[in-house]
Amino acid sequence: MTVFMVRRLMQSVVVLLVMSVIVFLGVFAIGNPVDILISPDADQLERERAIRALGLDRPLWEQYFVFLANAAKGDLGRSFVFNEPALRLIFERMPATLELAGTAVVLSLVVGIPLGLYAGLKPQAATSKGIMAGSIVGFSLPTFWQGLMFIMVFAVMLGWLPSTGRGQIGTFLGIRSSLFTLDGLAHVILPAVNLALGNAALIIRLTRAGVRETLLQDYIKFARAKGLSHRRVVGVHVLRNILIPLVTVVGLEIAGLIAFAVVTESIFAWPGMGKLIIDSINQLDRPVMVAYLMMIVLLFIVINLIVDVLYSVIDPRVRLQDVKG
Amino acid sequence: MSAPSATAPGKIETPFRRLVSEFVEDRLAVLGAVVLAVILLVALFAPLISPQNPYDLSKLDILDSRLPPGSKSMDGITFWLGTDGQGRDMLSGIFYGLRTSLAVGVFSGILAMVVGMALGLTAAYAGGRTETLIMRLVDLQLSFPTILIALILLAVLGQGVGKIILALVIVQWAYYARTIRGTALVERRREYVEAAICLGLSKPRIIFGHILPNCMPPMIVIGTVQVAGAIALEATLSFLGIGLPITEPSLGLLIANGFEYLLSGKYWISFFPGIALLITIISINLVGDQLRDVLNPRLKR
């Protein structure tokens, strides 16, 4: 286990470094921020001073190493637009995104697993066919259009729910979140459901597929033959085995939801990281783009690591030491 | 795979005919296939069946703009699905948009499949360093959501049809590569491959003539899902304003154009292109779903 963890951590560092090069080169190849940040009326002297102040006059590799050294100290540069540390901008907006993604994950699990179980256990029932048809719709709905329709129906036509912003923010146990006020909850419903729907559909389909495959296994027949109750067979033997693919997918989906929040946040004007990155792409705010991407990479690496460890806890067949390095 | 058509006389069971007969068992899947065929025809013949050429500016009349569905135009055409901010017939816009969306989705899907299969088969056959390098790249890429990779690529590359296709290919190839490598590793230990080796066939011939056809079933399933995903992703990127340019409006851009009118209750500009997009993706997914069930030997009792 320790060997595995060390090896995985080292791998993660390598991935992080590789990604930092890709992100840095990729992002810093877009256009010239000098043209955007400095007014065209500025004279040559002012331009040069600004370029030097931003460190844009040095060779690219030098810029990269400066960037890397600073990154190690937690400094990912200052936003060209806000003139604030990029990392602080990200951290300011991260809670909003995590709140949205977290709500969406919980929603999709609470809805997805029971429906998937039902559809897997009774594949021929009309309800199951309905669930599966619904899941195909949920799976196929493009998030952005679905969000527009939510706004149209629930905000414009019915006027039930607000369509933009995060609403009032409450504090509970030192955590600030809009989940703690009624107004905030009303604001979170539409974006969270919008984000969760596709995911719920995926979980329904995975659960159903897992159940269908597991039910054909010999050990299920054996458990039945032993006279175990239906409840126990499903609740213990089936559920435990479908958890394995589910944990992997849910882990990756959390990461995916945080990334896909870009779309939902843009539509619902949710003040999270996703909206920040779209704005920075449009404004060519390179430090913010780099900081966002590095944070996302870090987040994904951590999530993947957690998923791997959970995997071995749930499935004793997975011997972590055997994973090829 | 030289499969005779399903309507050929005689009752000899061929893999293809068995596939068709199992496929039609699910009525929903058949419906999906029929709808998909209609959509493909509409996209193919859009210029012939559209009531109006939506990109011929001389045909547009600003007085016709933002008309609700069913209105009549100044010169007597009925706008069944209403018009957009420029007085463009939505139905025609959707037909042309479908054309762009489908072309981009299918073309990038095929390209990604070719690239993915080539790299995946290379990895499976070459082994060693090559395999490690390719598969690490696959792992690295698959650990990031497609939208994020596409976002970065398009931010770097800029806009354009070629660029979005490139981005979609880069986003998708890894899925094909991983799957075909797994299948190919199993297939190459089969007896027929040993037999082919004993016969002294060349390596490319064994790989492409014998192993590749047997790897196709999972590739077809992934292909359908990926094309649907590519169409949705392209629409999303175009909606965010970093996808296709305005000169080649796909369904995503049509929906984005309607966003500003949505809050004032002019729903049709966003609504109908979205429905078209949804029906397209659903029918592809229905077909893909049934193909997966039919082609998956683990579900056969």
PDB file of N, CA, C and O in Angstrom, chain A residues 269-303:
ATOM      1  N   ALA A 269     -25.279  32.625 -14.860  1.00  0.00           N
ATOM      2  CA  ALA A 269     -24.487  33.705 -14.273  1.00  0.00           C
ATOM      3  C   ALA A 269     -24.069  33.365 -12.852  1.00  0.00           C
ATOM      4  O   ALA A 269     -24.145  34.184 -11.945  1.00  0.00           O
ATOM      5  N   TRP A 270     -23.654  32.117 -12.643  1.00  0.00           N
ATOM      6  CA  TRP A 270     -23.215  31.628 -11.336  1.00  0.00           C
ATOM      7  C   TRP A 270     -21.762  32.070 -11.132  1.00  0.00           C
ATOM      8  O   TRP A 270     -20.917  31.769 -11.970  1.00  0.00           O
ATOM      9  N   PRO A 271     -21.474  32.783 -10.069  1.00  0.00           N
ATOM     10  CA  PRO A 271     -20.130  33.377  -9.954  1.00  0.00           C
ATOM     11  C   PRO A 271     -19.060  32.375  -9.531  1.00  0.00           C
ATOM     12  O   PRO A 271     -18.443  32.507  -8.479  1.00  0.00           O
ATOM     13  N   GLY A 272     -18.815  31.365 -10.352  1.00  0.00           N
ATOM     14  CA  GLY A 272     -17.829  30.338 -10.005  1.00  0.00           C
ATOM     15  C   GLY A 272     -16.594  30.408 -10.888  1.00  0.00           C
ATOM     16  O   GLY A 272     -16.398  31.358 -11.638  1.00  0.00           O
ATOM     17  N   MET A 273     -15.762  29.339 -10.789  1.00  0.00           N
ATOM     18  CA  MET A 273     -14.512  29.295 -11.541  1.00  0.00           C
ATOM     19  C   MET A 273     -14.758  29.205 -13.042  1.00  0.00           C
ATOM     20  O   MET A 273     -13.985  29.717 -13.831  1.00  0.00           O
ATOM     21  N   GLY A 274     -15.830  28.486 -13.416  1.00  0.00           N
ATOM     22  CA  GLY A 274     -16.103  28.264 -14.830  1.00  0.00           C
ATOM     23  C   GLY A 274     -16.347  29.558 -15.573  1.00  0.00           C
ATOM     24  O   GLY A 274     -15.842  29.776 -16.676  1.00  0.00           O
ATOM     25  N   LYS A 275     -17.134  30.441 -14.938  1.00  0.00           N
ATOM     26  CA  LYS A 275     -17.425  31.723 -15.565  1.00  0.00           C
ATOM     27  C   LYS A 275     -16.137  32.535 -15.669  1.00  0.00           C
ATOM     28  O   LYS A 275     -15.875  33.207 -16.662  1.00  0.00           O
ATOM     29  N   LEU A 276     -15.315  32.400 -14.621  1.00  0.00           N
ATOM     30  CA  LEU A 276     -14.036  33.113 -14.606  1.00  0.00           C
ATOM     31  C   LEU A 276     -13.161  32.689 -15.785  1.00  0.00           C
ATOM     32  O   LEU A 276     -12.565  33.531 -16.461  1.00  0.00           O
ATOM     33  N   ILE A 277     -13.113  31.363 -16.050  1.00  0.00           N
ATOM     34  CA  ILE A 277     -12.205  30.903 -17.109  1.00  0.00           C
ATOM     35  C   ILE A 277     -12.696  31.360 -18.474  1.00  0.00           C
ATOM     36  O   ILE A 277     -11.903  31.770 -19.319  1.00  0.00           O
ATOM     37  N   ILE A 278     -14.017  31.321 -18.709  1.00  0.00           N
ATOM     38  CA  ILE A 278     -14.539  31.780 -20.001  1.00  0.00           C
ATOM     39  C   ILE A 278     -14.227  33.264 -20.185  1.00  0.00           C
ATOM     40  O   ILE A 278     -13.754  33.695 -21.240  1.00  0.00           O
ATOM     41  N   ASP A 279     -14.445  34.040 -19.108  1.00  0.00           N
ATOM     42  CA  ASP A 279     -14.129  35.467 -19.192  1.00  0.00           C
ATOM     43  C   ASP A 279     -12.647  35.671 -19.465  1.00  0.00           C
ATOM     44  O   ASP A 279     -12.276  36.517 -20.282  1.00  0.00           O
ATOM     45  N   SER A 280     -11.791  34.875 -18.790  1.00  0.00           N
ATOM     46  CA  SER A 280     -10.355  35.107 -18.999  1.00  0.00           C
ATOM     47  C   SER A 280      -9.905  34.670 -20.384  1.00  0.00           C
ATOM     48  O   SER A 280      -8.972  35.256 -20.925  1.00  0.00           O
ATOM     49  N   ILE A 281     -10.565  33.639 -20.953  1.00  0.00           N
ATOM     50  CA  ILE A 281     -10.202  33.256 -22.322  1.00  0.00           C
ATOM     51  C   ILE A 281     -10.527  34.416 -23.261  1.00  0.00           C
ATOM     52  O   ILE A 281      -9.732  34.795 -24.112  1.00  0.00           O
ATOM     53  N   ASN A 282     -11.702  35.009 -23.050  1.00  0.00           N
ATOM     54  CA  ASN A 282     -12.097  36.113 -23.930  1.00  0.00           C
ATOM     55  C   ASN A 282     -11.230  37.337 -23.744  1.00  0.00           C
ATOM     56  O   ASN A 282     -11.022  38.104 -24.671  1.00  0.00           O
ATOM     57  N   GLN A 283     -10.716  37.545 -22.519  1.00  0.00           N
ATOM     58  CA  GLN A 283      -9.893  38.726 -22.275  1.00  0.00           C
ATOM     59  C   GLN A 283      -8.404  38.432 -22.364  1.00  0.00           C
ATOM     60  O   GLN A 283      -7.589  39.288 -22.052  1.00  0.00           O
ATOM     61  N   LEU A 284      -8.073  37.192 -22.751  1.00  0.00           N
ATOM     62  CA  LEU A 284      -6.677  36.756 -22.819  1.00  0.00           C
ATOM     63  C   LEU A 284      -5.925  37.009 -21.509  1.00  0.00           C
ATOM     64  O   LEU A 284      -4.782  37.459 -21.510  1.00  0.00           O
ATOM     65  N   ASP A 285      -6.599  36.752 -20.393  1.00  0.00           N
ATOM     66  CA  ASP A 285      -5.978  36.935 -19.084  1.00  0.00           C
ATOM     67  C   ASP A 285      -5.187  35.670 -18.754  1.00  0.00           C
ATOM     68  O   ASP A 285      -5.672  34.765 -18.082  1.00  0.00           O
ATOM     69  N   ARG A 286      -3.941  35.628 -19.249  1.00  0.00           N
ATOM     70  CA  ARG A 286      -3.193  34.371 -19.208  1.00  0.00           C
ATOM     71  C   ARG A 286      -2.915  33.830 -17.811  1.00  0.00           C
ATOM     72  O   ARG A 286      -3.083  32.646 -17.572  1.00  0.00           O
ATOM     73  N   PRO A 287      -2.489  34.665 -16.861  1.00  0.00           N
ATOM     74  CA  PRO A 287      -2.213  34.085 -15.540  1.00  0.00           C
ATOM     75  C   PRO A 287      -3.436  33.383 -14.940  1.00  0.00           C
ATOM     76  O   PRO A 287      -3.309  32.322 -14.337  1.00  0.00           O
ATOM     77  N   VAL A 288      -4.618  33.964 -15.144  1.00  0.00           N
ATOM     78  CA  VAL A 288      -5.816  33.331 -14.596  1.00  0.00           C
ATOM     79  C   VAL A 288      -6.091  32.012 -15.294  1.00  0.00           C
ATOM     80  O   VAL A 288      -6.431  31.008 -14.660  1.00  0.00           O
ATOM     81  N   MET A 289      -5.916  31.985 -16.625  1.00  0.00           N
ATOM     82  CA  MET A 289      -6.132  30.737 -17.356  1.00  0.00           C
ATOM     83  C   MET A 289      -5.185  29.656 -16.850  1.00  0.00           C
ATOM     84  O   MET A 289      -5.598  28.516 -16.589  1.00  0.00           O
ATOM     85  N   VAL A 290      -3.902  30.022 -16.723  1.00  0.00           N
ATOM     86  CA  VAL A 290      -2.919  29.041 -16.267  1.00  0.00           C
ATOM     87  C   VAL A 290      -3.255  28.573 -14.852  1.00  0.00           C
ATOM     88  O   VAL A 290      -3.267  27.376 -14.559  1.00  0.00           O
ATOM     89  N   ALA A 291      -3.592  29.531 -13.979  1.00  0.00           N
ATOM     90  CA  ALA A 291      -3.897  29.167 -12.595  1.00  0.00           C
ATOM     91  C   ALA A 291      -5.112  28.246 -12.535  1.00  0.00           C
ATOM     92  O   ALA A 291      -5.119  27.233 -11.827  1.00  0.00           O
ATOM     93  N   TYR A 292      -6.138  28.568 -13.321  1.00  0.00           N
ATOM     94  CA  TYR A 292      -7.346  27.739 -13.335  1.00  0.00           C
ATOM     95  C   TYR A 292      -7.009  26.325 -13.797  1.00  0.00           C
ATOM     96  O   TYR A 292      -7.373  25.341 -13.151  1.00  0.00           O
ATOM     97  N   LEU A 293      -6.281  26.243 -14.917  1.00  0.00           N
ATOM     98  CA  LEU A 293      -5.979  24.926 -15.468  1.00  0.00           C
ATOM     99  C   LEU A 293      -5.116  24.120 -14.501  1.00  0.00           C
ATOM    100  O   LEU A 293      -5.342  22.919 -14.302  1.00  0.00           O
ATOM    101  N   MET A 294      -4.132  24.767 -13.860  1.00  0.00           N
ATOM    102  CA  MET A 294      -3.283  24.032 -12.920  1.00  0.00           C
ATOM    103  C   MET A 294      -4.103  23.545 -11.718  1.00  0.00           C
ATOM    104  O   MET A 294      -3.902  22.442 -11.230  1.00  0.00           O
ATOM    105  N   MET A 295      -5.000  24.387 -11.245  1.00  0.00           N
ATOM    106  CA  MET A 295      -5.846  23.972 -10.119  1.00  0.00           C
ATOM    107  C   MET A 295      -6.712  22.778 -10.496  1.00  0.00           C
ATOM    108  O   MET A 295      -6.883  21.839  -9.735  1.00  0.00           O
ATOM    109  N   ILE A 296      -7.269  22.826 -11.731  1.00  0.00           N
ATOM    110  CA  ILE A 296      -8.114  21.730 -12.201  1.00  0.00           C
ATOM    111  C   ILE A 296      -7.292  20.451 -12.315  1.00  0.00           C
ATOM    112  O   ILE A 296      -7.710  19.376 -11.870  1.00  0.00           O
ATOM    113  N   VAL A 297      -6.081  20.575 -12.868  1.00  0.00           N
ATOM    114  CA  VAL A 297      -5.212  19.399 -13.003  1.00  0.00           C
ATOM    115  C   VAL A 297      -4.944  18.800 -11.621  1.00  0.00           C
ATOM    116  O   VAL A 297      -5.070  17.593 -11.404  1.00  0.00           O
ATOM    117  N   LEU A 298      -4.602  19.670 -10.680  1.00  0.00           N
ATOM    118  CA  LEU A 298      -4.310  19.220  -9.325  1.00  0.00           C
ATOM    119  C   LEU A 298      -5.523  18.519  -8.722  1.00  0.00           C
ATOM    120  O   LEU A 298      -5.427  17.431  -8.137  1.00  0.00           O
ATOM    121  N   LEU A 299      -6.675  19.137  -8.914  1.00  0.00           N
ATOM    122  CA  LEU A 299      -7.923  18.590  -8.389  1.00  0.00           C
ATOM    123  C   LEU A 299      -8.189  17.193  -8.958  1.00  0.00           C
ATOM    124  O   LEU A 299      -8.531  16.255  -8.234  1.00  0.00           O
ATOM    125  N   PHE A 300      -7.968  17.066 -10.266  1.00  0.00           N
ATOM    126  CA  PHE A 300      -8.226  15.779 -10.923  1.00  0.00           C
ATOM    127  C   PHE A 300      -7.268  14.716 -10.425  1.00  0.00           C
ATOM    128  O   PHE A 300      -7.647  13.572 -10.212  1.00  0.00           O
ATOM    129  N   ILE A 301      -6.011  15.103 -10.255  1.00  0.00           N
ATOM    130  CA  ILE A 301      -5.020  14.135  -9.792  1.00  0.00           C
ATOM    131  C   ILE A 301      -5.418  13.634  -8.399  1.00  0.00           C
ATOM    132  O   ILE A 301      -5.385  12.431  -8.129  1.00  0.00           O
ATOM    133  N   VAL A 302      -5.823  14.560  -7.544  1.00  0.00           N
ATOM    134  CA  VAL A 302      -6.225  14.169  -6.194  1.00  0.00           C
ATOM    135  C   VAL A 302      -7.449  13.249  -6.255  1.00  0.00           C
ATOM    136  O   VAL A 302      -7.491  12.198  -5.606  1.00  0.00           O
ATOM    137  N   ILE A 303      -8.440  13.624  -7.083  1.00  0.00           N
ATOM    138  CA  ILE A 303      -9.648  12.803  -7.174  1.00  0.00           C
ATOM    139  C   ILE A 303      -9.317  11.409  -7.696  1.00  0.00           C
ATOM    140  O   ILE A 303      -9.775  10.395  -7.161  1.00  0.00           O
TER     141      ILE A 303
END
